[in-house]
Amino acid sequence: MKLTISRDLLINAISLVAKAADKHHRIGPILANIKFILTPELLTLVASDLEVELTATVKLPQGACIEAGETTLPAEKLFTICKTVSDEVMLLDASEACCLVIGGRAKYTLKTLPAQDFPSIGSPSITTWLQISRTTLHDLIAHTRFAMATQDVRHYLTGMLFEINGDQLTAVATDGHRLAVAHRSLGISHEERRVTMPGKAVGELERLLGEVGKNSEDEQVCVGFDDNFMQVSLEFDESGEYGGMQVDMVARLIEGKFPDYRRVFPSNHDKSVLFDKDELSEVLRRLSILVSKDAPGVLFNFSQNGAVKVSVNNREQDAAEESLVGSYQGEPLEISFNEAYLRAVLRVLDGDIRIEMTEAVKPALIYQVGDEMNHQYVIMPMRV
């Protein structure tokens, strides 16, 4: 394999896929590499940890391909080299055992591993295809991803549920202490389906959707599912820094039954409060100075006359209290919330926020006034 290529173009292509590489060599050293497939017209880069596979396809100008072929190169080393060299054009000349990388006056020799030994995540047999706008899918993820568990023996909680019901797509994330739900209309009806996408794939998809949005119109994204995989295809604008690249992601779905999130939603609320999101966020920010990992709770004291007091007490016997303007309705109530959980919800909402409650030990429902049909959040209170 031998080609000349724009340094910036190669950097952009590697950056799209490199995070899927298995840097910790959990399966084998070859998955720390990127697979290169060169034809006269296209350069294809593939990175995978066998849970998530990312493929970037680069259109090449005439003459860029000197000798077609395949190889694999270490992702991290190659990316660092590309960012270091000063010349705008690079030469990659790969043989069976090594690859010569030349940029300007710098010359590097990297060990290669055979392309035929690079394992594939599998071949999806997509049975359900969706067409959805990039911003819609990005917003679904951005409004829910923060509630996913990072580590849990219930592995399905470390992923995100995508549920298709008629013409509605719903994204759901929970770690057992909080729940985030977002709905969007697809415009047309589809077959009902529930799949759970792993957390790494969710993060990579959000990143890729954000990159596409930097220099592309709000184009439609192709999303496909079968029983084992989720596949997403994205195209970059020809005029942007990615030069019309296409990137495809295949993710192995998480097995196991995701909890029925509808049963978690509290009902029969007899207490509610209306806050300005910015004012509540500022109060929590100030009080968070005294919040610790051992004592993450913030206590809300709602009185019958509508007054609201928010306070913090930590194990070092530090304390802080602040009054907050709110419109409270219901019997007096003291309830404590994890400050970080509450602020995470506020970061994705705007305007007036309503919190509906029943008792100090039962979950509270949070939503943005006027937007309650699109986004709902549930937080379990802490014991006082």
Protein backbone atom coordinates (compact mmCIF):
# COMPACT_ATOMS: atom_id res chain seq x y z
CA MET A 1 0.00 0.00 0.00
CA LYS A 2 1.40 3.37 -0.99
CA LEU A 3 -0.25 6.79 -1.16
CA THR A 4 0.23 10.51 -0.81
CA ILE A 5 -2.42 12.35 1.17
CA SER A 6 -3.14 15.74 2.69
CA ARG A 7 -1.95 15.78 6.29
CA ASP A 8 -5.10 17.58 7.48
CA LEU A 9 -7.35 15.17 5.61
CA LEU A 10 -5.60 12.19 7.19
CA ILE A 11 -5.78 13.76 10.65
CA ASN A 12 -9.52 14.34 10.24
CA ALA A 13 -10.12 10.79 9.02
CA ILE A 14 -8.16 9.26 11.89
CA SER A 15 -9.90 11.49 14.44
CA LEU A 16 -13.28 10.21 13.27
CA VAL A 17 -12.50 6.56 13.95
CA ALA A 18 -9.57 6.32 16.38
CA LYS A 19 -11.63 6.39 19.58
CA ALA A 20 -13.15 3.04 18.67
CA ALA A 21 -9.72 1.40 18.79
CA ASP A 22 -9.01 -0.91 21.74
CA LYS A 23 -6.10 0.96 23.32
CA HIS A 24 -5.92 -1.39 26.31
CA HIS A 25 -5.27 -4.52 24.19
CA ARG A 26 -8.06 -6.39 25.96
CA ILE A 27 -8.63 -8.65 22.95
CA GLY A 28 -5.36 -8.39 21.06
CA PRO A 29 -2.78 -5.84 19.88
CA ILE A 30 -4.23 -5.59 16.39
CA LEU A 31 -7.36 -3.83 17.68
CA ALA A 32 -5.16 -0.95 18.85
CA ASN A 33 -4.47 -0.44 15.13
CA ILE A 34 -6.49 1.19 12.37
CA LYS A 35 -7.09 -0.90 9.27
CA PHE A 36 -6.29 0.92 6.01
CA ILE A 37 -7.88 -0.19 2.74
CA LEU A 38 -6.59 1.69 -0.31
CA THR A 39 -8.10 1.68 -3.81
CA PRO A 40 -7.44 4.12 -6.66
CA GLU A 41 -10.47 6.22 -5.69
CA LEU A 42 -10.96 5.67 -1.95
CA LEU A 43 -9.11 5.31 1.33
CA THR A 44 -11.08 3.47 4.02
CA LEU A 45 -10.07 3.52 7.70
CA VAL A 46 -11.59 1.04 10.18
CA ALA A 47 -11.22 0.98 13.97
CA SER A 48 -12.96 -1.40 16.34
CA ASP A 49 -13.03 -2.93 19.80
CA LEU A 50 -15.60 -5.53 18.63
CA GLU A 51 -18.32 -3.64 20.49
CA VAL A 52 -18.18 -0.49 18.36
CA GLU A 53 -16.76 -0.29 14.84
CA LEU A 54 -16.16 3.03 13.07
CA THR A 55 -15.39 3.30 9.36
CA ALA A 56 -14.36 6.49 7.56
CA THR A 57 -14.29 6.57 3.76
CA VAL A 58 -12.16 9.28 2.13
CA LYS A 59 -12.43 10.32 -1.52
CA LEU A 60 -8.96 10.59 -3.05
CA PRO A 61 -7.80 12.92 -5.83
CA GLN A 62 -6.38 11.36 -8.96
CA GLY A 63 -2.84 10.06 -8.46
CA ALA A 64 -3.02 9.90 -4.66
CA CYS A 65 -3.09 6.10 -4.76
CA ILE A 66 0.34 4.94 -5.87
CA GLU A 67 -0.19 1.28 -5.00
CA ALA A 68 -3.50 -0.17 -3.79
CA GLY A 69 -3.46 -2.50 -0.81
CA GLU A 70 -4.29 -3.06 2.83
CA THR A 71 -2.48 -2.84 6.16
CA THR A 72 -3.01 -1.90 9.80
CA LEU A 73 -1.15 0.85 11.66
CA PRO A 74 -1.07 1.79 15.37
CA ALA A 75 -3.82 4.37 15.84
CA GLU A 76 -2.33 6.47 18.62
CA LYS A 77 1.21 6.66 17.23
CA LEU A 78 0.07 7.49 13.71
CA PHE A 79 -2.29 10.21 14.91
CA THR A 80 0.48 11.82 16.98
CA ILE A 81 2.89 11.68 14.06
CA CYS A 82 0.38 13.32 11.72
CA LYS A 83 -0.16 16.18 14.17
CA THR A 84 3.60 16.62 14.62
CA VAL A 85 4.90 16.78 11.04
CA SER A 86 5.00 20.16 9.36
CA ASP A 87 4.52 19.32 5.69
CA GLU A 88 1.03 19.60 4.19
CA VAL A 89 1.38 16.36 2.22
CA MET A 90 2.34 12.98 3.69
CA LEU A 91 3.55 9.76 2.15
CA LEU A 92 2.56 6.37 3.54
CA ASP A 93 4.47 3.41 2.08
CA ALA A 94 3.51 0.11 3.73
CA SER A 95 5.13 -3.27 3.20
CA GLU A 96 4.32 -6.55 4.88
CA ALA A 97 6.23 -5.78 8.08
CA CYS A 98 6.38 -2.00 8.38
CA CYS A 99 5.16 1.34 7.04
CA LEU A 100 7.30 4.32 6.15
CA VAL A 101 5.59 7.58 7.10
CA ILE A 102 7.15 10.72 5.62
CA GLY A 103 6.08 14.29 6.30
CA GLY A 104 8.42 17.13 5.42
CA ARG A 105 11.91 16.28 6.70
CA ALA A 106 10.55 13.79 9.23
CA LYS A 107 10.63 10.07 8.51
CA TYR A 108 9.07 7.40 10.72
CA THR A 109 8.95 3.62 10.44
CA LEU A 110 5.98 1.95 12.12
CA LYS A 111 5.39 -1.74 12.61
CA THR A 112 2.34 -3.05 10.75
CA LEU A 113 0.11 -6.03 11.41
CA PRO A 114 -1.61 -7.98 8.60
CA ALA A 115 -4.93 -6.52 7.48
CA GLN A 116 -6.39 -10.01 7.05
CA ASP A 117 -5.96 -10.57 10.81
CA PHE A 118 -8.08 -7.53 11.69
CA PRO A 119 -11.35 -8.94 13.12
CA SER A 120 -14.76 -7.71 12.04
CA ILE A 121 -17.55 -6.84 14.44
CA GLY A 122 -19.92 -8.75 12.17
CA SER A 123 -22.27 -8.11 9.28
CA PRO A 124 -25.58 -6.57 10.34
CA SER A 125 -28.72 -7.75 8.56
CA ILE A 126 -30.70 -4.57 9.04
CA THR A 127 -34.45 -5.13 9.26
CA THR A 128 -35.54 -1.66 10.41
CA TRP A 129 -34.33 1.59 8.81
CA LEU A 130 -35.10 5.11 10.03
CA GLN A 131 -34.58 8.47 8.40
CA ILE A 132 -34.10 11.13 11.08
CA SER A 133 -32.59 14.59 11.05
CA ARG A 134 -29.13 14.98 12.50
CA THR A 135 -30.18 17.63 15.03
CA THR A 136 -33.13 15.54 16.19
CA LEU A 137 -30.97 12.51 16.92
CA HIS A 138 -28.26 14.64 18.52
CA ASP A 139 -30.79 16.36 20.79
CA LEU A 140 -32.31 13.04 21.85
CA ILE A 141 -28.92 11.83 23.02
CA ALA A 142 -27.85 15.13 24.57
CA HIS A 143 -31.02 15.32 26.67
CA THR A 144 -30.68 11.82 28.10
CA ARG A 145 -27.13 10.49 27.99
CA PHE A 146 -26.08 11.97 31.34
CA ALA A 147 -28.43 9.60 33.22
CA MET A 148 -26.74 6.41 31.97
CA ALA A 149 -24.87 4.30 34.51
CA THR A 150 -21.11 4.16 33.97
CA GLN A 151 -20.59 0.89 35.84
CA ASP A 152 -23.30 -1.51 36.95
CA VAL A 153 -23.71 -5.28 37.15
CA ARG A 154 -27.01 -4.65 35.40
CA HIS A 155 -25.15 -4.06 32.14
CA TYR A 156 -28.25 -2.82 30.33
CA LEU A 157 -28.20 0.29 32.56
CA THR A 158 -24.84 1.28 31.05
CA GLY A 159 -26.57 1.80 27.71
CA MET A 160 -29.40 3.81 26.21
CA LEU A 161 -32.77 2.43 25.19
CA PHE A 162 -34.10 3.45 21.78
CA GLU A 163 -37.79 2.65 21.45
CA ILE A 164 -39.80 2.95 18.25
CA ASN A 165 -43.54 3.11 18.78
CA GLY A 166 -45.57 4.11 15.73
CA ASP A 167 -44.21 7.43 14.49
CA GLN A 168 -42.35 8.22 17.73
CA LEU A 169 -38.73 7.58 18.65
CA THR A 170 -37.94 7.61 22.38
CA ALA A 171 -34.52 7.64 24.05
CA VAL A 172 -34.29 6.48 27.67
CA ALA A 173 -31.36 6.39 30.12
CA THR A 174 -31.27 5.48 33.80
CA ASP A 175 -28.76 4.46 36.45
CA GLY A 176 -31.40 3.32 38.92
CA HIS A 177 -31.37 6.63 40.83
CA ARG A 178 -32.52 8.94 38.04
CA LEU A 179 -34.30 8.60 34.74
CA ALA A 180 -34.18 10.70 31.56
CA VAL A 181 -36.72 10.29 28.76
CA ALA A 182 -36.90 12.20 25.46
CA HIS A 183 -39.40 11.79 22.61
CA ARG A 184 -39.28 12.89 18.98
CA SER A 185 -41.65 12.43 16.05
CA LEU A 186 -40.41 10.45 13.05
CA GLY A 187 -43.16 11.70 10.76
CA ILE A 188 -44.10 8.22 9.55
CA SER A 189 -45.05 5.05 11.39
CA HIS A 190 -42.57 2.18 11.85
CA GLU A 191 -42.67 -1.32 13.26
CA GLU A 192 -42.40 -1.36 17.04
CA ARG A 193 -38.87 -2.06 18.29
CA ARG A 194 -36.80 -1.72 21.49
CA VAL A 195 -32.98 -1.86 21.40
CA THR A 196 -30.31 -0.93 23.94
CA MET A 197 -27.18 0.76 22.59
CA PRO A 198 -23.95 0.54 24.66
CA GLY A 199 -22.69 3.66 26.38
CA LYS A 200 -19.48 3.93 24.34
CA ALA A 201 -21.47 3.82 21.11
CA VAL A 202 -23.86 6.48 22.42
CA GLY A 203 -20.94 8.78 23.21
CA GLU A 204 -19.31 8.20 19.84
CA LEU A 205 -22.56 8.80 17.98
CA GLU A 206 -23.15 12.07 19.82
CA ARG A 207 -19.59 13.16 18.97
CA LEU A 208 -19.94 12.28 15.29
CA LEU A 209 -23.31 14.00 14.99
CA GLY A 210 -21.76 17.12 16.50
CA GLU A 211 -18.83 17.01 14.06
CA VAL A 212 -21.14 16.63 11.06
CA GLY A 213 -23.17 19.61 12.28
CA LYS A 214 -20.16 21.94 12.27
CA ASN A 215 -20.05 22.24 8.48
CA SER A 216 -23.15 20.55 7.11
CA GLU A 217 -26.79 21.38 6.75
CA ASP A 218 -29.30 19.54 8.96
CA GLU A 219 -29.33 16.49 6.74
CA GLN A 220 -31.13 13.22 7.25
CA VAL A 221 -29.26 10.43 9.01
CA CYS A 222 -29.78 6.72 8.23
CA VAL A 223 -30.21 4.58 11.35
CA GLY A 224 -30.72 0.83 11.08
CA PHE A 225 -31.42 -1.99 13.57
CA ASP A 226 -31.51 -5.73 13.63
CA ASP A 227 -31.60 -8.08 16.61
CA ASN A 228 -27.88 -7.71 17.33
CA PHE A 229 -26.62 -4.45 15.84
CA MET A 230 -27.34 -0.76 15.36
CA GLN A 231 -25.88 0.92 12.28
CA VAL A 232 -25.61 4.66 11.53
CA SER A 233 -24.34 6.34 8.35
CA LEU A 234 -23.28 9.99 8.21
CA GLU A 235 -22.00 12.09 5.31
CA PHE A 236 -19.92 15.25 5.61
CA ASP A 237 -20.35 18.21 3.29
CA GLU A 238 -17.93 18.38 0.37
CA SER A 239 -16.99 21.97 1.14
CA GLY A 240 -16.11 21.37 4.80
CA GLU A 241 -12.89 20.31 6.49
CA TYR A 242 -13.83 16.62 6.17
CA GLY A 243 -14.06 16.88 2.37
CA GLY A 244 -17.16 14.80 1.76
CA MET A 245 -16.10 11.85 3.92
CA GLN A 246 -18.60 9.22 4.93
CA VAL A 247 -18.48 7.68 8.38
CA ASP A 248 -20.35 4.55 9.39
CA MET A 249 -20.81 3.20 12.90
CA VAL A 250 -21.84 -0.34 13.78
CA ALA A 251 -22.52 -1.09 17.45
CA ARG A 252 -23.28 -4.41 19.06
CA LEU A 253 -26.52 -4.06 21.03
CA ILE A 254 -26.71 -4.87 24.74
CA GLU A 255 -28.58 -8.03 25.58
CA GLY A 256 -31.01 -8.07 28.49
CA LYS A 257 -34.36 -6.49 29.19
CA PHE A 258 -34.23 -2.75 29.78
CA PRO A 259 -36.50 -1.71 32.70
CA ASP A 260 -40.04 -0.60 31.92
CA TYR A 261 -39.42 3.10 32.39
CA ARG A 262 -43.12 3.93 32.36
CA ARG A 263 -43.59 2.18 35.71
CA VAL A 264 -41.00 4.51 37.27
CA PHE A 265 -42.98 7.65 36.52
CA PRO A 266 -44.62 8.91 39.72
CA SER A 267 -48.35 9.61 39.67
CA ASN A 268 -50.99 11.32 41.82
CA HIS A 269 -48.82 14.28 42.72
CA ASP A 270 -50.27 16.59 45.33
CA LYS A 271 -47.27 18.92 45.64
CA SER A 272 -45.50 20.95 42.99
CA VAL A 273 -43.16 23.90 42.67
CA LEU A 274 -42.30 26.24 39.81
CA PHE A 275 -38.74 27.56 39.57
CA ASP A 276 -36.83 29.74 37.17
CA LYS A 277 -34.14 27.39 35.88
CA ASP A 278 -31.33 29.95 36.01
CA GLU A 279 -32.13 31.05 39.56
CA LEU A 280 -32.29 27.47 40.82
CA SER A 281 -29.03 26.61 39.03
CA GLU A 282 -27.25 29.57 40.63
CA VAL A 283 -28.45 28.62 44.13
CA LEU A 284 -27.27 25.04 43.62
CA ARG A 285 -23.94 26.24 42.26
CA ARG A 286 -23.31 28.35 45.35
CA LEU A 287 -24.39 25.65 47.79
CA SER A 288 -22.36 22.99 45.96
CA ILE A 289 -19.23 24.46 47.55
CA LEU A 290 -20.10 22.48 50.69
CA VAL A 291 -21.40 19.37 48.93
CA SER A 292 -19.14 16.30 49.07
CA LYS A 293 -19.15 12.76 47.70
CA ASP A 294 -20.04 11.48 51.16
CA ALA A 295 -22.86 13.98 51.56
CA PRO A 296 -24.15 14.93 48.07
CA GLY A 297 -27.64 15.94 49.18
CA VAL A 298 -29.29 19.35 49.04
CA LEU A 299 -32.32 19.77 51.33
CA PHE A 300 -35.41 21.64 50.08
CA ASN A 301 -37.83 22.91 52.69
CA PHE A 302 -41.21 23.83 51.18
CA SER A 303 -43.61 25.66 53.45
CA GLN A 304 -47.34 26.12 52.97
CA ASN A 305 -47.00 29.87 52.33
CA GLY A 306 -44.95 29.18 49.21
CA ALA A 307 -41.50 29.97 50.66
CA VAL A 308 -38.60 27.71 49.74
CA LYS A 309 -35.39 27.24 51.68
CA VAL A 310 -32.46 25.26 50.31
CA SER A 311 -29.70 24.07 52.64
CA VAL A 312 -26.59 21.92 52.81
CA ASN A 313 -24.92 20.23 55.80
CA ASN A 314 -21.78 18.15 55.39
CA ARG A 315 -19.90 15.76 57.66
CA GLU A 316 -17.36 18.43 58.60
CA GLN A 317 -20.30 20.28 60.20
CA ASP A 318 -20.20 23.04 57.58
CA ALA A 319 -23.60 24.44 56.66
CA ALA A 320 -25.16 26.81 54.16
CA GLU A 321 -28.72 27.99 53.54
CA GLU A 322 -30.39 30.17 50.95
CA SER A 323 -33.93 31.30 50.27
CA LEU A 324 -35.26 30.75 46.78
CA VAL A 325 -38.16 32.30 44.93
CA GLY A 326 -40.57 29.58 43.91
CA SER A 327 -44.27 29.03 43.46
CA TYR A 328 -45.02 26.05 45.72
CA GLN A 329 -48.38 24.37 46.09
CA GLY A 330 -49.16 21.67 48.64
CA GLU A 331 -48.61 20.68 52.26
CA PRO A 332 -45.24 21.48 53.88
CA LEU A 333 -42.47 19.12 52.73
CA GLU A 334 -38.80 18.48 53.36
CA ILE A 335 -37.10 16.56 50.57
CA SER A 336 -33.44 16.04 49.69
CA PHE A 337 -31.99 15.59 46.20
CA ASN A 338 -28.52 14.67 44.99
CA GLU A 339 -27.19 18.07 43.94
CA ALA A 340 -25.24 16.74 40.94
CA TYR A 341 -28.26 14.82 39.64
CA LEU A 342 -30.49 17.86 39.88
CA ARG A 343 -28.02 20.18 38.21
CA ALA A 344 -27.49 17.68 35.38
CA VAL A 345 -31.20 17.90 34.57
CA LEU A 346 -31.19 21.69 34.71
CA ARG A 347 -28.30 21.86 32.23
CA VAL A 348 -30.47 20.43 29.44
CA LEU A 349 -33.58 22.52 30.18
CA ASP A 350 -34.49 26.20 29.93
CA GLY A 351 -37.03 28.68 31.26
CA ASP A 352 -39.49 27.67 33.95
CA ILE A 353 -38.99 24.28 35.58
CA ARG A 354 -41.69 22.37 37.43
CA ILE A 355 -40.99 19.70 40.05
CA GLU A 356 -43.89 17.47 41.06
CA MET A 357 -43.69 15.46 44.29
CA THR A 358 -45.73 13.30 46.67
CA GLU A 359 -43.58 12.30 49.67
CA ALA A 360 -39.99 12.78 50.84
CA VAL A 361 -39.10 9.18 49.98
CA LYS A 362 -40.86 8.88 46.62
CA PRO A 363 -39.52 9.91 43.19
CA ALA A 364 -40.04 13.41 41.86
CA LEU A 365 -40.91 14.34 38.28
CA ILE A 366 -39.10 17.27 36.65
CA TYR A 367 -39.90 18.94 33.34
CA GLN A 368 -39.70 22.22 31.49
CA VAL A 369 -43.01 24.04 31.40
CA GLY A 370 -44.46 23.82 27.90
CA ASP A 371 -42.06 21.01 26.97
CA GLU A 372 -43.37 18.22 29.18
CA MET A 373 -44.41 16.10 26.18
CA ASN A 374 -40.84 15.96 24.84
CA HIS A 375 -38.65 15.59 27.94
CA GLN A 376 -39.32 14.11 31.37
CA TYR A 377 -36.91 13.46 34.21
CA VAL A 378 -37.33 11.47 37.40
CA ILE A 379 -35.00 11.68 40.42
CA MET A 380 -35.13 9.51 43.51
CA PRO A 381 -34.83 11.65 46.65
CA MET A 382 -32.20 10.99 49.29
CA ARG A 383 -33.06 10.04 52.83
CA VAL A 384 -32.90 13.04 55.13
